[in-house]
Amino acid sequence: MIPKAELHCHIEGAVSPTFAREMASRHNVDLEPVLDGDRYRRQNFIGFLASYDIVANLLRERADFERLAYEHYSALAGQNALYAEIFASPAHAEAVGLSPQDYLEGLADGIERAGAEHGIEGRIIVTGVRHLGPDAVSEAAKIGVECGLDSVTGFGMAGNEMVGRPGDYAEAFDIARDGGLRLTCHAGEWVGPDGIEETLDLLKVERLGHGVRAAESDDLMRRIAEENIVLEVCPASNISLGVYESLDAHPLRKLIAAGCRITLNSDDPPHFQTSLENEYRIGRQSFGLSDNELRASTRTAIEAAFVDGDTRARLLERLDESA
Ligand SMILES: [Zn+2]
């Protein structure tokens, strides 16, 4: 099995239907709008965001997040993932009355337990929710900077990309950068090249969540290639939410041909009936990526990972050894 690494997965989006049902019965919540049998319902983007919140609100204790991270990383290790980052949103914890510190510590403990058992390495990207507005996103950045956890190494922004302009959130990214966090941001999933350019210019991120709509501008693809910006591409998510009609219409190949550095990611895996392994399968079957190209995307993910130099060297060594 090809060694894998993942940079783009929202941890509350990784709650399995089984886990969601268990928590829903504990808290007496109706999951009919979200689940169809043992699968998440297919939704448009706004419907998906609502489902995401319903499921996220089922997890309320530090122990729930420890278990979630443990199960997520254990499953990834079973897919031969060497490394994975997760997006964690303190606003979701606060919505259920859990302190952001307990939330992040629970996740960190789960990552550590899975790492001790399976050898997988993990880091947390504290994430602001764009549609909650600039103040809430700045607050998330402060939490990330002040939490003092070794496994929190990055800051990002997710949520509804149609709300506000990237520049509205510059303060949050300044706080995170000044506090020593590495930066990524969702851009170029729902908005086109303008939104991506503004994100690069004003938020000064080194990676883009999705970024696929850069394919609409040759100039922008050239810039992304030249500036070594890494794209966190999530093919199954893009099809499930209707960013593209089909994998045939997806620009992954075009981005690679233009010299953009890409990685493969599952985004919110059970919501899109996918997994990291499935994204690599899509890479092979639908985009015709060779084993070498798939390994190259793992290498890119490790090179762009928000880890220290020693950890990166160790992960690259493991990747090379598995050849
Ligand atoms: Zn995402």
Short mmCIF file of C-alpha atoms and ligand atoms in Angstrom, two decimals:
data_model
loop_
_atom_site.label_atom_id
_atom_site.label_comp_id
_atom_site.label_asym_id
_atom_site.label_seq_id
_atom_site.Cartn_x
_atom_site.Cartn_y
_atom_site.Cartn_z
CA MET A 1 0.00 0.00 0.00
CA ILE A 2 1.32 3.43 -0.92
CA PRO A 3 2.44 5.46 2.10
CA LYS A 4 0.16 8.43 2.58
CA ALA A 5 -0.02 11.78 4.33
CA GLU A 6 -2.95 14.11 4.80
CA LEU A 7 -3.06 17.88 5.33
CA HIS A 8 -6.76 18.67 5.03
CA CYS A 9 -9.37 17.01 7.22
CA HIS A 10 -11.85 18.63 9.60
CA ILE A 11 -11.96 16.51 12.72
CA GLU A 12 -15.69 16.98 13.44
CA GLY A 13 -16.25 16.07 9.79
CA ALA A 14 -14.58 12.72 10.48
CA VAL A 15 -17.16 11.53 13.02
CA SER A 16 -18.33 8.16 11.70
CA PRO A 17 -22.09 7.54 11.36
CA THR A 18 -21.79 4.86 14.05
CA PHE A 19 -20.14 7.27 16.49
CA ALA A 20 -22.69 9.98 15.60
CA ARG A 21 -25.62 7.61 16.30
CA GLU A 22 -24.13 6.55 19.62
CA MET A 23 -23.71 10.16 20.72
CA ALA A 24 -27.15 11.16 19.36
CA SER A 25 -28.88 8.51 21.42
CA ARG A 26 -26.91 9.62 24.50
CA HIS A 27 -28.05 13.22 24.02
CA ASN A 28 -31.48 12.45 22.56
CA VAL A 29 -30.85 14.22 19.23
CA ASP A 30 -32.71 13.33 16.01
CA LEU A 31 -30.23 12.58 13.23
CA GLU A 32 -32.85 12.03 10.55
CA PRO A 33 -31.87 15.23 8.65
CA VAL A 34 -28.23 14.12 8.62
CA LEU A 35 -28.12 10.35 8.29
CA ASP A 36 -29.74 8.01 5.82
CA GLY A 37 -29.29 4.58 7.42
CA ASP A 38 -25.59 4.17 8.04
CA ARG A 39 -24.52 6.94 5.64
CA TYR A 40 -24.51 10.71 5.77
CA ARG A 41 -27.02 12.26 3.39
CA ARG A 42 -25.62 13.96 0.32
CA GLN A 43 -26.13 17.72 0.61
CA ASN A 44 -25.32 20.97 -1.11
CA PHE A 45 -22.67 23.11 0.60
CA ILE A 46 -25.02 25.05 2.87
CA GLY A 47 -26.86 21.84 3.83
CA PHE A 48 -23.54 20.19 4.49
CA LEU A 49 -22.43 23.02 6.82
CA ALA A 50 -25.68 22.60 8.77
CA SER A 51 -25.17 18.81 9.02
CA TYR A 52 -21.59 19.36 10.10
CA ASP A 53 -22.77 21.54 12.98
CA ILE A 54 -25.46 19.06 14.07
CA VAL A 55 -22.87 16.29 14.28
CA ALA A 56 -20.20 18.51 15.86
CA ASN A 57 -22.66 19.48 18.59
CA LEU A 58 -23.02 15.82 19.62
CA LEU A 59 -19.47 15.75 20.99
CA ARG A 60 -19.39 17.57 24.30
CA GLU A 61 -16.69 16.20 26.57
CA ARG A 62 -12.93 16.17 26.39
CA ALA A 63 -13.11 12.33 26.33
CA ASP A 64 -15.32 12.46 23.20
CA PHE A 65 -12.62 14.36 21.33
CA GLU A 66 -9.87 12.09 22.62
CA ARG A 67 -11.82 9.13 21.25
CA LEU A 68 -12.57 10.90 17.96
CA ALA A 69 -8.90 11.73 17.33
CA TYR A 70 -7.79 8.27 18.42
CA GLU A 71 -10.25 6.54 16.09
CA HIS A 72 -9.45 8.90 13.21
CA TYR A 73 -5.69 8.44 13.46
CA SER A 74 -5.99 4.69 14.02
CA ALA A 75 -8.09 4.40 10.85
CA LEU A 76 -5.54 6.47 8.93
CA ALA A 77 -2.70 4.29 10.18
CA GLY A 78 -4.63 1.32 8.80
CA GLN A 79 -4.52 3.06 5.39
CA ASN A 80 -0.73 3.37 5.69
CA ALA A 81 -0.77 7.07 6.51
CA LEU A 82 2.51 8.17 8.08
CA TYR A 83 1.34 11.65 8.95
CA ALA A 84 -1.90 13.61 9.20
CA GLU A 85 -3.05 17.04 10.24
CA ILE A 86 -6.54 17.87 11.43
CA PHE A 87 -8.47 21.13 11.49
CA ALA A 88 -9.91 21.80 14.93
CA SER A 89 -12.33 24.63 15.54
CA PRO A 90 -12.52 26.00 19.12
CA ALA A 91 -15.84 27.66 18.21
CA HIS A 92 -17.41 24.20 17.97
CA ALA A 93 -16.18 23.34 21.46
CA GLU A 94 -17.50 26.60 22.86
CA ALA A 95 -20.89 25.97 21.23
CA VAL A 96 -21.30 22.88 23.43
CA GLY A 97 -19.87 24.47 26.56
CA LEU A 98 -16.47 22.78 26.47
CA SER A 99 -13.40 24.95 27.04
CA PRO A 100 -11.16 25.28 23.97
CA GLN A 101 -8.22 24.08 26.06
CA ASP A 102 -9.99 20.85 27.10
CA TYR A 103 -11.06 20.36 23.49
CA LEU A 104 -7.55 20.76 22.08
CA GLU A 105 -5.97 18.70 24.85
CA GLY A 106 -8.49 15.90 24.25
CA LEU A 107 -7.62 15.85 20.55
CA ALA A 108 -3.88 15.98 21.30
CA ASP A 109 -4.21 13.04 23.72
CA GLY A 110 -6.07 10.99 21.11
CA ILE A 111 -3.39 11.70 18.51
CA GLU A 112 -0.69 10.72 20.98
CA ARG A 113 -2.42 7.45 21.92
CA ALA A 114 -2.88 6.48 18.26
CA GLY A 115 0.74 7.47 17.58
CA ALA A 116 2.03 5.30 20.41
CA GLU A 117 0.04 2.32 19.13
CA HIS A 118 0.42 2.71 15.39
CA GLY A 119 3.42 4.98 14.78
CA ILE A 120 1.39 7.65 12.97
CA GLU A 121 2.41 11.28 13.52
CA GLY A 122 -0.15 14.07 13.80
CA ARG A 123 -0.57 17.81 14.26
CA ILE A 124 -3.51 20.15 14.86
CA ILE A 125 -4.39 23.25 12.85
CA VAL A 126 -6.58 25.52 14.94
CA THR A 127 -9.25 26.82 12.60
CA GLY A 128 -11.45 29.88 12.53
CA VAL A 129 -14.93 29.68 11.03
CA ARG A 130 -15.24 32.35 8.36
CA HIS A 131 -19.00 32.85 8.53
CA LEU A 132 -18.78 33.60 12.28
CA GLY A 133 -16.98 36.82 11.33
CA PRO A 134 -13.51 38.37 11.77
CA ASP A 135 -13.67 38.74 15.57
CA ALA A 136 -14.45 35.05 16.07
CA VAL A 137 -11.64 34.07 13.70
CA SER A 138 -9.18 36.33 15.56
CA GLU A 139 -10.32 34.73 18.80
CA ALA A 140 -9.55 31.27 17.37
CA ALA A 141 -6.08 32.48 16.38
CA LYS A 142 -5.43 33.69 19.95
CA ILE A 143 -6.54 30.32 21.34
CA GLY A 144 -4.15 28.56 18.96
CA VAL A 145 -1.25 30.77 19.97
CA GLU A 146 -1.93 30.61 23.69
CA CYS A 147 -2.83 26.93 24.13
CA GLY A 148 0.79 25.90 24.64
CA LEU A 149 0.35 22.47 23.07
CA ASP A 150 3.24 21.04 21.03
CA SER A 151 0.83 19.38 18.63
CA VAL A 152 -0.85 22.68 17.69
CA THR A 153 1.40 24.00 14.92
CA GLY A 154 -0.89 25.71 12.44
CA PHE A 155 -3.77 28.09 11.95
CA GLY A 156 -6.36 28.10 9.20
CA MET A 157 -9.80 29.31 8.22
CA ALA A 158 -12.74 27.23 6.98
CA GLY A 159 -16.49 27.83 6.78
CA ASN A 160 -18.51 29.59 4.16
CA GLU A 161 -16.09 31.14 1.67
CA MET A 162 -18.84 33.33 0.20
CA VAL A 163 -18.98 35.38 3.43
CA GLY A 164 -16.76 38.49 3.60
CA ARG A 165 -13.45 39.10 1.85
CA PRO A 166 -10.16 37.41 2.77
CA GLY A 167 -8.69 40.77 3.82
CA ASP A 168 -11.36 41.07 6.53
CA TYR A 169 -9.51 38.29 8.36
CA ALA A 170 -5.97 39.66 8.09
CA GLU A 171 -5.77 40.44 11.81
CA ALA A 172 -6.43 36.80 12.73
CA PHE A 173 -3.68 35.59 10.42
CA ASP A 174 -1.28 38.24 11.78
CA ILE A 175 -1.97 37.04 15.33
CA ALA A 176 -1.32 33.43 14.34
CA ARG A 177 1.83 34.24 12.34
CA ASP A 178 3.27 36.43 15.10
CA GLY A 179 2.53 33.63 17.56
CA GLY A 180 4.61 31.16 15.56
CA LEU A 181 1.85 29.19 13.83
CA ARG A 182 2.11 28.12 10.20
CA LEU A 183 -0.73 29.20 7.92
CA THR A 184 -3.23 27.73 5.51
CA CYS A 185 -6.67 28.93 4.42
CA HIS A 186 -9.62 27.59 2.47
CA ALA A 187 -9.76 29.50 -0.81
CA GLY A 188 -10.61 28.65 -4.38
CA GLU A 189 -13.29 26.09 -3.58
CA TRP A 190 -16.33 28.36 -3.98
CA VAL A 191 -14.72 31.57 -5.17
CA GLY A 192 -12.50 31.98 -8.19
CA PRO A 193 -9.00 33.35 -8.78
CA ASP A 194 -9.70 36.78 -7.21
CA GLY A 195 -10.38 35.27 -3.79
CA ILE A 196 -7.26 33.11 -4.03
CA GLU A 197 -5.06 36.07 -5.00
CA GLU A 198 -6.40 38.16 -2.15
CA THR A 199 -5.82 35.26 0.27
CA LEU A 200 -2.20 34.98 -0.84
CA ASP A 201 -1.64 38.76 -0.82
CA LEU A 202 -3.31 39.64 2.47
CA LEU A 203 -3.29 36.49 4.60
CA LYS A 204 0.16 35.35 3.38
CA VAL A 205 -0.53 31.63 3.70
CA GLU A 206 1.85 28.92 2.52
CA ARG A 207 -0.88 26.44 1.60
CA LEU A 208 -4.39 26.71 0.20
CA GLY A 209 -7.33 24.58 1.29
CA HIS A 210 -8.65 23.32 -2.07
CA GLY A 211 -7.31 26.11 -4.30
CA VAL A 212 -8.60 24.17 -7.30
CA ARG A 213 -10.30 27.14 -8.93
CA ALA A 214 -6.84 28.59 -9.53
CA ALA A 215 -7.11 26.44 -12.66
CA GLU A 216 -9.30 29.21 -14.13
CA SER A 217 -6.29 31.53 -14.43
CA ASP A 218 -2.97 30.66 -16.10
CA ASP A 219 -1.32 33.62 -14.35
CA LEU A 220 -2.49 32.45 -10.95
CA MET A 221 -1.37 28.86 -11.56
CA ARG A 222 2.04 30.24 -12.55
CA ARG A 223 2.19 32.30 -9.36
CA ILE A 224 1.21 29.33 -7.18
CA ALA A 225 3.92 27.22 -8.83
CA GLU A 226 6.57 29.95 -8.52
CA GLU A 227 5.77 30.77 -4.91
CA ASN A 228 5.75 27.10 -3.96
CA ILE A 229 2.22 27.28 -2.54
CA VAL A 230 0.89 23.80 -1.82
CA LEU A 231 -2.70 22.91 -2.71
CA GLU A 232 -4.73 20.70 -0.38
CA VAL A 233 -6.92 19.08 -3.03
CA CYS A 234 -10.01 17.09 -1.98
CA PRO A 235 -11.47 15.45 -5.11
CA ALA A 236 -14.35 13.44 -3.59
CA SER A 237 -15.47 16.48 -1.59
CA ASN A 238 -15.47 18.65 -4.72
CA ILE A 239 -17.72 16.21 -6.55
CA SER A 240 -20.02 15.52 -3.59
CA LEU A 241 -20.63 19.24 -2.99
CA GLY A 242 -20.89 20.05 -6.70
CA VAL A 243 -17.81 22.25 -7.17
CA TYR A 244 -17.34 20.14 -10.32
CA GLU A 245 -19.91 17.96 -12.02
CA SER A 246 -17.64 14.96 -12.35
CA LEU A 247 -14.07 13.85 -11.85
CA ASP A 248 -13.61 14.24 -15.62
CA ALA A 249 -14.27 17.95 -15.16
CA HIS A 250 -11.94 18.26 -12.16
CA PRO A 251 -8.75 20.28 -12.85
CA LEU A 252 -6.26 18.22 -10.81
CA ARG A 253 -4.29 17.20 -13.91
CA LYS A 254 -4.29 20.74 -15.24
CA LEU A 255 -2.89 22.05 -11.95
CA ILE A 256 -0.13 19.44 -11.95
CA ALA A 257 0.71 20.21 -15.59
CA ALA A 258 1.04 23.90 -14.67
CA GLY A 259 3.62 23.01 -12.02
CA CYS A 260 1.38 23.43 -8.96
CA ARG A 261 2.29 21.24 -6.00
CA ILE A 262 -0.71 19.14 -4.99
CA THR A 263 -1.67 16.83 -2.15
CA LEU A 264 -4.66 14.48 -1.86
CA ASN A 265 -7.06 14.85 1.06
CA SER A 266 -10.41 13.59 2.34
CA ASP A 267 -11.83 16.86 3.85
CA ASP A 268 -14.80 15.39 5.77
CA PRO A 269 -14.47 11.73 4.83
CA PRO A 270 -17.71 9.99 5.91
CA HIS A 271 -19.84 12.92 4.68
CA PHE A 272 -18.44 12.37 1.19
CA GLN A 273 -18.28 8.57 1.40
CA THR A 274 -14.52 8.76 1.12
CA SER A 275 -11.28 8.11 3.00
CA LEU A 276 -7.67 9.07 2.40
CA GLU A 277 -7.16 5.68 0.78
CA ASN A 278 -10.10 6.35 -1.52
CA GLU A 279 -8.62 9.72 -2.55
CA TYR A 280 -5.44 7.94 -3.63
CA ARG A 281 -7.59 5.40 -5.49
CA ILE A 282 -9.36 8.27 -7.26
CA GLY A 283 -5.94 9.72 -8.06
CA ARG A 284 -4.96 6.49 -9.75
CA GLN A 285 -8.23 5.52 -11.41
CA SER A 286 -9.73 8.85 -12.39
CA PHE A 287 -6.68 11.06 -12.86
CA GLY A 288 -4.31 8.36 -14.08
CA LEU A 289 -1.65 9.14 -11.47
CA SER A 290 1.13 6.56 -11.40
CA ASP A 291 2.43 5.05 -8.16
CA ASN A 292 5.38 7.45 -8.42
CA GLU A 293 3.05 10.43 -8.76
CA LEU A 294 0.98 9.26 -5.79
CA ARG A 295 4.15 8.87 -3.72
CA ALA A 296 5.18 12.34 -4.88
CA SER A 297 1.95 13.77 -3.48
CA THR A 298 2.74 12.09 -0.14
CA ARG A 299 6.22 13.63 -0.30
CA THR A 300 4.73 17.05 -1.04
CA ALA A 301 2.41 16.70 1.96
CA ILE A 302 5.32 15.84 4.25
CA GLU A 303 7.42 18.67 2.81
CA ALA A 304 4.54 21.10 3.43
CA ALA A 305 3.58 19.63 6.81
CA PHE A 306 3.51 21.98 9.78
CA VAL A 307 6.24 20.10 11.67
CA ASP A 308 9.77 20.85 12.85
CA GLY A 309 12.77 19.88 10.74
CA ASP A 310 13.65 16.72 12.68
CA THR A 311 10.13 15.33 12.41
CA ARG A 312 10.05 16.14 8.69
CA ALA A 313 13.38 14.39 8.12
CA ARG A 314 12.15 11.33 10.02
CA LEU A 315 8.91 11.18 8.02
CA LEU A 316 10.75 11.54 4.70
CA GLU A 317 13.07 8.75 5.76
CA ARG A 318 10.10 6.51 6.50
CA LEU A 319 8.63 7.37 3.11
CA ASP A 320 11.90 6.51 1.34
CA GLU A 321 12.36 3.30 3.32
CA SER A 322 8.96 2.09 2.21
CA ALA A 323 10.01 2.22 -1.46
ZN ZN B 1 -12.07 21.75 4.13
#
